[in-house]
Amino acid sequence: MFLTLLSILLLGTYFFRLWRAEAALAIPWTPSPEARLFSQRPLPPPIEASFLSSTTAASKETEFVSGYALPLKTQGRNIVDQNGKRFKLSSVNWYGASDELFIPGGLDMQHRSTIAKTIKKLGFNSVRMPYSDEMVVKNPTILPHLLTRNPDLMGKQALDVFVACIEALTDEGIAVIVNDHITTAAWCCGADPCDASWSNDWLPGVVCKVRQTEEDWIANWEMVMGRLMGNELVIGADLRNEVRGVWGTMPWDKWASAAEKAGNRLLRMKKDWLIIVGGTESGNDLRGVRGRPVRLEVEDRVVYSAHVYSWSGWGSLEGRYSKRTYPSFVASMRTNWAYLIEGDVAPVWIGEFGAPNEPGRGDANYWENLMRYLKSIDADFGYWAINPRKPKDDEKETYSLVEDDWVTPVLDYRMKDMTELMRVGHE
């Protein structure tokens, strides 16, 4: 009886402490004086020299005036031009085409060119544009009410609208990386095995809404990129978002082999593109590259990608990144992907990370650790996301960098840190 009561007491104490620790992560965080001061000042102008091209006010035509000799390639840890000049990816995600409505967000609020101008004013020199395989296969006509501010796109199909948005970005001198985000058009990523990798034909036929073979996946890529071959500022293909397999069981070798097959097919279409290969375990794990790098028929084209969020690190002994000390956080980064940067082996683009505009202490701890480290290694990065609303149910996007008008910037601790990160290497 005594042992039973003792066991209950110990378990109760453990779960109480666990609950208290989790509750502490949600306690509202107070911004630093520097972040509050940043929010009261005008946004600094973008760094023109960081863009592959710029638009002259007189002609409204895009001219290559920033001194970059295209196409881009890789050299050690960097993405460089033909003369070896580094092009640092300071990116933001513009999502929507991968979701249920098949369309990049905001086209009912602003013309796509206005959204592109907003992104440039924020200082981002590149944009990651996600799509779903279902969007490519179905290619539906977009509903008119979603295109209120883009009447010239009324009656167009999803792929036409997607390409038009990319052209609006490149017209502003913004580089674009296209991303195959998910198979079935939906918010990514859940536990659905149908979307856990690039193919799902190994599952019973009735399970998946969109059934896809590896060949289907590559053919979809060829369809999308075929529409963009003449656009020099479409610089790369991010082959698949957060490959994970069922419950994190995707072997790196299997994914690397599929990435090589898809990458080589795309490079036969146009050898200039960068081929971005994300890590496994929801994008955070590139340990397999050490013993099995991705090798393509065209040299110097592979860029790796990692995603780092506050909830990343779950299941490990030291817990999620929201809880980690800085030394623990850095050790995890170095183990998972940063060894490629610090060893000058290959570029790694942090293609997704983000935090809410009103974070708790856990999110703030993660953000401070991540920004401190990314600044220290002068990292290529891609923030998630610009969008102020999620497509389904018009839900507020707490990670947004603009207000609902798609023009007014949210000037808080996140833009302060990313503005500083953009300027590392340009000072």
Short mmCIF file of C-alpha atoms in Angstrom, two decimals:
data_model
loop_
_atom_site.label_atom_id
_atom_site.label_comp_id
_atom_site.label_asym_id
_atom_site.label_seq_id
_atom_site.Cartn_x
_atom_site.Cartn_y
_atom_site.Cartn_z
CA MET A 1 0.00 0.00 0.00
CA PHE A 2 2.81 2.37 0.98
CA LEU A 3 4.68 1.71 -2.30
CA THR A 4 1.50 2.31 -4.29
CA LEU A 5 0.92 5.66 -2.57
CA LEU A 6 4.57 6.61 -3.03
CA SER A 7 4.39 5.77 -6.73
CA ILE A 8 1.24 7.88 -7.14
CA LEU A 9 2.91 10.75 -5.28
CA LEU A 10 6.05 10.61 -7.42
CA LEU A 11 4.06 10.42 -10.65
CA GLY A 12 1.87 13.28 -9.54
CA THR A 13 4.92 15.39 -8.70
CA TYR A 14 6.50 14.59 -12.09
CA PHE A 15 3.40 15.54 -14.09
CA PHE A 16 2.85 18.68 -12.02
CA ARG A 17 6.40 19.84 -12.76
CA LEU A 18 5.97 18.96 -16.40
CA TRP A 19 2.74 20.96 -16.54
CA ARG A 20 4.37 23.91 -14.78
CA ALA A 21 7.33 23.86 -17.18
CA GLU A 22 4.99 23.80 -20.20
CA ALA A 23 2.86 26.59 -18.74
CA ALA A 24 5.96 28.72 -18.26
CA LEU A 25 6.68 28.52 -22.00
CA ALA A 26 3.35 30.22 -22.71
CA ILE A 27 3.86 33.15 -20.35
CA PRO A 28 3.77 36.33 -22.48
CA TRP A 29 7.19 37.68 -23.42
CA THR A 30 8.07 41.35 -23.11
CA PRO A 31 9.94 42.75 -26.15
CA SER A 32 13.33 44.28 -25.56
CA PRO A 33 13.77 48.09 -25.61
CA GLU A 34 15.61 47.70 -28.94
CA ALA A 35 12.65 45.83 -30.48
CA ARG A 36 10.20 48.46 -29.21
CA LEU A 37 12.37 51.23 -30.65
CA PHE A 38 12.56 49.42 -34.00
CA SER A 39 8.75 49.28 -34.15
CA GLN A 40 8.55 53.08 -33.79
CA ARG A 41 10.91 53.90 -36.64
CA PRO A 42 10.48 53.67 -40.42
CA LEU A 43 11.56 50.38 -41.96
CA PRO A 44 15.13 50.66 -43.31
CA PRO A 45 15.31 50.64 -47.13
CA PRO A 46 16.15 47.33 -48.80
CA ILE A 47 19.76 46.61 -49.70
CA GLU A 48 19.74 47.07 -53.48
CA ALA A 49 23.06 45.26 -53.84
CA SER A 50 21.47 42.13 -52.36
CA PHE A 51 19.06 41.72 -55.30
CA LEU A 52 19.95 39.87 -58.48
CA SER A 53 18.37 42.68 -60.48
CA SER A 54 16.58 45.96 -59.91
CA THR A 55 13.80 47.85 -61.64
CA THR A 56 14.62 51.33 -62.88
CA ALA A 57 11.96 53.91 -62.05
CA ALA A 58 12.18 55.51 -65.47
CA SER A 59 11.73 52.47 -67.66
CA LYS A 60 9.87 50.12 -65.30
CA GLU A 61 11.91 47.37 -66.91
CA THR A 62 14.03 44.92 -64.99
CA GLU A 63 17.73 45.43 -65.58
CA PHE A 64 20.63 43.41 -64.24
CA VAL A 65 22.51 46.18 -62.46
CA SER A 66 23.63 44.57 -59.19
CA GLY A 67 26.79 43.04 -60.55
CA TYR A 68 25.70 39.39 -60.52
CA ALA A 69 26.70 37.19 -63.45
CA LEU A 70 23.99 34.54 -63.85
CA PRO A 71 23.39 31.65 -63.59
CA LEU A 72 24.05 30.92 -59.96
CA LYS A 73 25.98 27.91 -58.71
CA THR A 74 27.36 26.59 -55.43
CA GLN A 75 30.88 27.00 -54.10
CA GLY A 76 31.60 25.45 -50.75
CA ARG A 77 29.00 26.74 -48.27
CA ASN A 78 27.83 29.58 -50.52
CA ILE A 79 25.58 30.23 -53.49
CA VAL A 80 27.61 32.34 -55.90
CA ASP A 81 27.42 33.87 -59.37
CA GLN A 82 29.71 32.95 -62.26
CA ASN A 83 32.43 35.25 -60.88
CA GLY A 84 32.30 33.75 -57.40
CA LYS A 85 30.31 36.62 -55.85
CA ARG A 86 28.03 35.37 -53.09
CA PHE A 87 24.25 35.67 -53.46
CA LYS A 88 22.77 35.35 -49.98
CA LEU A 89 19.20 34.08 -49.88
CA SER A 90 17.17 36.45 -47.70
CA SER A 91 13.81 34.89 -48.42
CA VAL A 92 10.20 34.82 -47.34
CA ASN A 93 7.49 32.25 -48.10
CA TRP A 94 4.33 33.32 -49.95
CA TYR A 95 1.94 30.43 -49.55
CA GLY A 96 -1.54 29.52 -50.72
CA ALA A 97 -1.11 27.66 -54.01
CA SER A 98 -0.41 24.50 -52.00
CA ASP A 99 -3.63 24.86 -50.00
CA GLU A 100 -7.29 24.12 -50.65
CA LEU A 101 -7.98 27.23 -52.75
CA PHE A 102 -5.06 26.57 -55.15
CA ILE A 103 -3.99 30.23 -55.21
CA PRO A 104 -1.27 32.36 -53.57
CA GLY A 105 -2.80 34.39 -50.77
CA GLY A 106 -3.82 38.03 -51.00
CA LEU A 107 -5.00 38.35 -54.59
CA ASP A 108 -8.43 39.40 -53.34
CA MET A 109 -6.81 42.21 -51.34
CA GLN A 110 -4.04 43.58 -53.56
CA HIS A 111 -2.72 43.32 -57.07
CA ARG A 112 0.10 40.79 -57.24
CA SER A 113 2.55 43.54 -58.23
CA THR A 114 1.69 45.43 -55.03
CA ILE A 115 2.38 42.31 -52.96
CA ALA A 116 5.71 41.91 -54.76
CA LYS A 117 6.58 45.54 -53.98
CA THR A 118 5.67 44.96 -50.33
CA ILE A 119 8.01 41.97 -50.15
CA LYS A 120 10.83 43.99 -51.66
CA LYS A 121 10.25 46.92 -49.27
CA LEU A 122 10.63 44.47 -46.39
CA GLY A 123 14.10 43.69 -47.77
CA PHE A 124 13.58 40.11 -48.96
CA ASN A 125 15.52 39.39 -52.15
CA SER A 126 13.92 36.02 -52.82
CA VAL A 127 10.63 34.19 -52.33
CA ARG A 128 9.79 30.53 -51.85
CA MET A 129 6.57 29.72 -53.74
CA PRO A 130 4.90 26.46 -52.63
CA TYR A 131 2.45 24.46 -54.77
CA SER A 132 0.59 21.19 -54.33
CA ASP A 133 0.65 18.29 -56.77
CA GLU A 134 -3.15 18.38 -56.71
CA MET A 135 -3.00 21.95 -58.04
CA VAL A 136 -0.94 20.78 -61.01
CA VAL A 137 -3.06 17.70 -61.73
CA LYS A 138 -6.47 19.38 -61.41
CA ASN A 139 -5.41 22.87 -62.47
CA PRO A 140 -8.87 24.26 -61.71
CA THR A 141 -10.23 27.62 -62.78
CA ILE A 142 -9.79 29.97 -59.82
CA LEU A 143 -12.98 31.31 -58.25
CA PRO A 144 -13.58 34.97 -59.18
CA HIS A 145 -13.96 36.27 -55.62
CA LEU A 146 -10.38 35.20 -54.91
CA LEU A 147 -9.09 37.49 -57.67
CA THR A 148 -10.94 40.70 -56.86
CA ARG A 149 -7.83 42.88 -57.12
CA ASN A 150 -6.43 40.99 -60.10
CA PRO A 151 -9.21 41.23 -62.70
CA ASP A 152 -6.83 40.35 -65.55
CA LEU A 153 -6.58 36.86 -64.04
CA MET A 154 -10.33 36.24 -63.92
CA GLY A 155 -11.17 32.98 -65.66
CA LYS A 156 -7.58 31.75 -65.47
CA GLN A 157 -6.54 28.35 -64.19
CA ALA A 158 -4.48 27.76 -61.08
CA LEU A 159 -1.16 27.24 -62.85
CA ASP A 160 -1.67 30.42 -64.88
CA VAL A 161 -2.23 32.40 -61.67
CA PHE A 162 0.77 30.77 -59.99
CA VAL A 163 3.03 31.72 -62.89
CA ALA A 164 1.61 35.27 -62.97
CA CYS A 165 2.50 35.73 -59.30
CA ILE A 166 6.03 34.48 -59.91
CA GLU A 167 6.40 36.89 -62.83
CA ALA A 168 5.20 39.76 -60.62
CA LEU A 169 7.99 38.93 -58.17
CA THR A 170 10.71 38.65 -60.79
CA ASP A 171 9.52 41.88 -62.41
CA GLU A 172 10.51 43.51 -59.11
CA GLY A 173 13.93 41.89 -59.27
CA ILE A 174 13.06 39.26 -56.65
CA ALA A 175 14.48 35.77 -57.17
CA VAL A 176 12.07 32.84 -56.88
CA ILE A 177 12.47 29.28 -55.66
CA VAL A 178 9.54 27.00 -56.50
CA ASN A 179 8.58 24.39 -53.91
CA ASP A 180 6.57 21.17 -54.20
CA HIS A 181 4.94 21.47 -50.80
CA ILE A 182 2.39 18.69 -50.48
CA THR A 183 0.55 16.12 -52.61
CA THR A 184 -3.05 16.84 -51.57
CA ALA A 185 -3.94 20.53 -51.46
CA ALA A 186 -4.10 21.29 -47.72
CA TRP A 187 -2.26 22.94 -44.88
CA CYS A 188 1.02 21.11 -44.35
CA CYS A 189 1.93 19.04 -42.46
CA GLY A 190 -0.13 16.52 -40.55
CA ALA A 191 0.03 12.81 -39.91
CA ASP A 192 -1.57 11.80 -43.23
CA PRO A 193 0.73 9.14 -44.76
CA CYS A 194 -0.49 10.14 -48.24
CA ASP A 195 1.49 13.39 -47.96
CA ALA A 196 4.47 12.16 -45.96
CA SER A 197 6.72 11.87 -49.02
CA TRP A 198 6.84 12.52 -52.76
CA SER A 199 4.95 9.32 -53.65
CA ASN A 200 2.16 7.34 -52.03
CA ASP A 201 1.43 4.53 -54.51
CA TRP A 202 2.62 1.96 -51.97
CA LEU A 203 -0.57 2.63 -49.98
CA PRO A 204 -3.90 0.92 -50.84
CA GLY A 205 -5.61 2.72 -53.71
CA VAL A 206 -8.63 3.90 -51.72
CA VAL A 207 -6.59 5.57 -48.97
CA CYS A 208 -5.28 8.67 -50.72
CA LYS A 209 -7.37 11.43 -52.28
CA VAL A 210 -4.52 12.10 -54.73
CA ARG A 211 -2.60 8.97 -55.67
CA GLN A 212 0.94 9.69 -56.86
CA THR A 213 3.90 7.69 -58.11
CA GLU A 214 7.47 8.95 -58.17
CA GLU A 215 7.11 9.45 -61.92
CA ASP A 216 3.93 11.50 -61.39
CA TRP A 217 5.82 13.71 -58.94
CA ILE A 218 8.62 14.36 -61.42
CA ALA A 219 6.19 14.94 -64.28
CA ASN A 220 4.39 17.55 -62.19
CA TRP A 221 7.71 19.28 -61.62
CA GLU A 222 8.38 19.27 -65.34
CA MET A 223 4.96 20.77 -66.00
CA VAL A 224 5.50 23.63 -63.53
CA MET A 225 9.10 24.44 -64.41
CA GLY A 226 8.38 24.17 -68.12
CA ARG A 227 6.28 27.32 -67.75
CA LEU A 228 9.20 29.16 -66.15
CA MET A 229 12.20 28.20 -68.27
CA GLY A 230 12.56 31.64 -69.84
CA ASN A 231 12.60 33.51 -66.53
CA GLU A 232 16.19 34.01 -65.37
CA LEU A 233 15.15 35.00 -61.86
CA VAL A 234 13.47 31.65 -61.21
CA ILE A 235 16.65 30.27 -59.72
CA GLY A 236 15.73 26.93 -58.22
CA ALA A 237 13.46 24.03 -57.39
CA ASP A 238 12.89 23.00 -53.76
CA LEU A 239 12.02 19.39 -54.52
CA ARG A 240 9.77 18.47 -51.61
CA ASN A 241 8.65 19.97 -48.34
CA GLU A 242 9.44 18.18 -45.08
CA VAL A 243 9.96 14.62 -46.25
CA ARG A 244 9.34 12.43 -43.24
CA GLY A 245 7.79 9.09 -44.17
CA VAL A 246 5.32 7.51 -41.79
CA TRP A 247 6.11 8.75 -38.26
CA GLY A 248 9.58 9.91 -39.24
CA THR A 249 10.76 6.66 -40.82
CA MET A 250 12.08 8.01 -44.15
CA PRO A 251 15.64 6.73 -44.82
CA TRP A 252 17.96 9.45 -46.10
CA ASP A 253 19.34 7.23 -48.86
CA LYS A 254 15.87 6.65 -50.32
CA TRP A 255 15.12 10.37 -50.37
CA ALA A 256 18.55 11.27 -51.77
CA SER A 257 18.10 8.81 -54.64
CA ALA A 258 14.68 10.24 -55.52
CA ALA A 259 16.05 13.79 -55.31
CA GLU A 260 18.84 12.89 -57.72
CA LYS A 261 16.36 11.42 -60.18
CA ALA A 262 14.09 14.47 -60.08
CA GLY A 263 16.97 16.95 -60.01
CA ASN A 264 18.64 15.42 -63.05
CA ARG A 265 15.37 15.47 -65.00
CA LEU A 266 14.93 19.17 -64.25
CA LEU A 267 18.54 20.00 -65.10
CA ARG A 268 18.12 18.33 -68.48
CA MET A 269 15.39 20.91 -69.10
CA LYS A 270 17.59 23.81 -67.92
CA LYS A 271 21.02 23.27 -66.42
CA ASP A 272 21.04 26.66 -64.64
CA TRP A 273 18.62 25.82 -61.83
CA LEU A 274 19.69 25.21 -58.26
CA ILE A 275 18.26 21.97 -56.87
CA ILE A 276 17.21 22.32 -53.23
CA VAL A 277 17.04 19.14 -51.16
CA GLY A 278 15.46 19.34 -47.71
CA GLY A 279 16.29 17.23 -44.72
CA THR A 280 14.20 14.37 -43.39
CA GLU A 281 12.37 14.37 -40.03
CA SER A 282 10.17 17.31 -41.10
CA GLY A 283 13.06 19.06 -42.76
CA ASN A 284 15.50 19.36 -39.86
CA ASP A 285 17.79 16.35 -40.33
CA LEU A 286 20.64 16.45 -42.86
CA ARG A 287 22.97 14.13 -41.00
CA GLY A 288 22.81 11.63 -43.84
CA VAL A 289 24.57 14.02 -46.21
CA ARG A 290 27.86 13.36 -44.40
CA GLY A 291 28.03 9.80 -45.74
CA ARG A 292 25.68 10.05 -48.73
CA PRO A 293 25.63 13.47 -50.44
CA VAL A 294 23.25 14.20 -53.29
CA ARG A 295 25.17 14.11 -56.58
CA LEU A 296 23.73 15.48 -59.83
CA GLU A 297 24.78 15.28 -63.47
CA VAL A 298 25.48 19.03 -63.41
CA GLU A 299 28.06 19.96 -60.81
CA ASP A 300 27.65 22.72 -58.23
CA ARG A 301 23.86 22.77 -58.24
CA VAL A 302 22.88 21.15 -54.91
CA VAL A 303 21.64 23.36 -52.07
CA TYR A 304 20.41 21.66 -48.91
CA SER A 305 17.56 23.02 -46.82
CA ALA A 306 16.60 22.75 -43.16
CA HIS A 307 13.44 23.84 -41.32
CA VAL A 308 13.76 24.96 -37.71
CA TYR A 309 10.76 25.76 -35.51
CA SER A 310 10.20 26.08 -31.77
CA TRP A 311 8.58 22.63 -31.69
CA SER A 312 11.46 21.03 -33.62
CA GLY A 313 13.54 18.70 -31.51
CA TRP A 314 10.52 16.91 -30.07
CA GLY A 315 11.25 13.38 -28.94
CA SER A 316 14.90 14.15 -28.09
CA LEU A 317 16.30 13.92 -24.58
CA GLU A 318 16.77 17.70 -24.35
CA GLY A 319 13.33 18.45 -25.71
CA ARG A 320 11.90 20.97 -28.14
CA TYR A 321 13.89 24.02 -29.18
CA SER A 322 11.56 26.28 -27.22
CA LYS A 323 13.13 24.83 -24.06
CA ARG A 324 16.79 24.68 -25.05
CA THR A 325 19.70 26.69 -23.75
CA TYR A 326 21.84 28.33 -26.42
CA PRO A 327 24.70 25.76 -26.19
CA SER A 328 22.18 22.90 -26.46
CA PHE A 329 20.46 24.56 -29.41
CA VAL A 330 23.73 25.16 -31.28
CA ALA A 331 24.89 21.61 -30.65
CA SER A 332 21.69 20.30 -32.25
CA MET A 333 22.08 22.62 -35.26
CA ARG A 334 25.67 21.50 -35.79
CA THR A 335 24.72 17.84 -35.56
CA ASN A 336 21.73 18.11 -37.90
CA TRP A 337 22.87 20.51 -40.65
CA ALA A 338 25.25 23.30 -39.68
CA TYR A 339 28.33 21.09 -40.02
CA LEU A 340 27.85 21.55 -43.78
CA ILE A 341 28.15 25.33 -43.41
CA GLU A 342 30.84 25.48 -40.76
CA GLY A 343 32.91 22.92 -42.67
CA ASP A 344 32.45 24.81 -45.97
CA VAL A 345 30.97 21.65 -47.51
CA ALA A 346 27.70 22.83 -49.07
CA PRO A 347 25.09 25.60 -48.79
CA VAL A 348 22.23 25.08 -46.36
CA TRP A 349 19.21 27.36 -46.71
CA ILE A 350 17.02 27.61 -43.61
CA GLY A 351 13.96 27.51 -45.85
CA GLU A 352 11.38 27.69 -43.06
CA PHE A 353 11.35 29.14 -39.57
CA GLY A 354 9.03 31.56 -37.84
CA ALA A 355 7.41 32.82 -34.68
CA PRO A 356 4.20 34.64 -33.66
CA ASN A 357 4.04 38.42 -33.34
CA GLU A 358 3.09 38.02 -29.65
CA PRO A 359 5.23 35.12 -28.46
CA GLY A 360 5.33 33.32 -25.18
CA ARG A 361 8.63 32.80 -23.42
CA GLY A 362 9.22 29.50 -25.19
CA ASP A 363 8.82 30.95 -28.68
CA ALA A 364 10.95 33.94 -27.72
CA ASN A 365 13.69 31.69 -26.34
CA TYR A 366 13.74 29.66 -29.57
CA TRP A 367 13.77 32.82 -31.69
CA GLU A 368 16.60 34.47 -29.77
CA ASN A 369 18.74 31.33 -29.98
CA LEU A 370 18.05 30.84 -33.68
CA MET A 371 18.71 34.47 -34.65
CA ARG A 372 21.89 34.60 -32.60
CA TYR A 373 23.19 31.52 -34.36
CA LEU A 374 22.07 32.43 -37.90
CA LYS A 375 23.75 35.82 -37.56
CA SER A 376 26.95 34.18 -36.31
CA ILE A 377 27.19 31.97 -39.41
CA ASP A 378 25.73 34.52 -41.88
CA ALA A 379 23.06 32.03 -42.94
CA ASP A 380 20.80 31.89 -45.99
CA PHE A 381 17.23 31.97 -44.72
CA GLY A 382 13.53 31.84 -45.66
CA TYR A 383 10.95 33.09 -43.16
CA TRP A 384 7.48 31.51 -42.92
CA ALA A 385 5.53 33.57 -43.95
CA ILE A 386 4.38 36.86 -45.46
CA ASN A 387 0.67 35.88 -45.43
CA PRO A 388 -1.63 37.59 -42.89
CA ARG A 389 -4.38 34.96 -43.34
CA LYS A 390 -4.50 31.20 -43.80
CA PRO A 391 -6.57 30.09 -46.83
CA LYS A 392 -8.95 27.77 -45.02
CA ASP A 393 -11.60 29.65 -43.01
CA ASP A 394 -9.63 32.91 -43.42
CA GLU A 395 -7.88 32.22 -40.11
CA LYS A 396 -5.43 34.82 -38.81
CA GLU A 397 -1.79 33.93 -39.46
CA THR A 398 0.08 34.87 -36.29
CA TYR A 399 3.46 34.45 -38.04
CA SER A 400 2.60 37.12 -40.64
CA LEU A 401 4.89 40.04 -41.43
CA VAL A 402 2.13 42.28 -42.83
CA GLU A 403 -1.32 43.41 -41.76
CA ASP A 404 -4.49 42.25 -43.52
CA ASP A 405 -4.04 44.88 -46.24
CA TRP A 406 -0.86 43.08 -47.47
CA VAL A 407 0.95 46.43 -47.43
CA THR A 408 1.43 47.61 -43.84
CA PRO A 409 4.47 45.91 -42.27
CA VAL A 410 4.38 44.39 -38.81
CA LEU A 411 7.45 46.04 -37.32
CA ASP A 412 8.33 43.95 -34.31
CA TYR A 413 11.16 41.88 -32.90
CA ARG A 414 11.11 39.51 -35.90
CA MET A 415 11.66 42.16 -38.57
CA LYS A 416 14.27 43.79 -36.36
CA ASP A 417 16.30 40.59 -36.21
CA MET A 418 15.80 39.68 -39.87
CA THR A 419 16.75 43.19 -40.98
CA GLU A 420 19.98 42.73 -39.03
CA LEU A 421 20.49 39.25 -40.49
CA MET A 422 20.01 40.61 -44.03
CA ARG A 423 22.77 43.12 -43.39
CA VAL A 424 25.34 40.61 -42.20
CA GLY A 425 27.89 40.46 -45.01
CA HIS A 426 26.63 43.71 -46.58
CA GLU A 427 28.06 46.11 -44.03
#
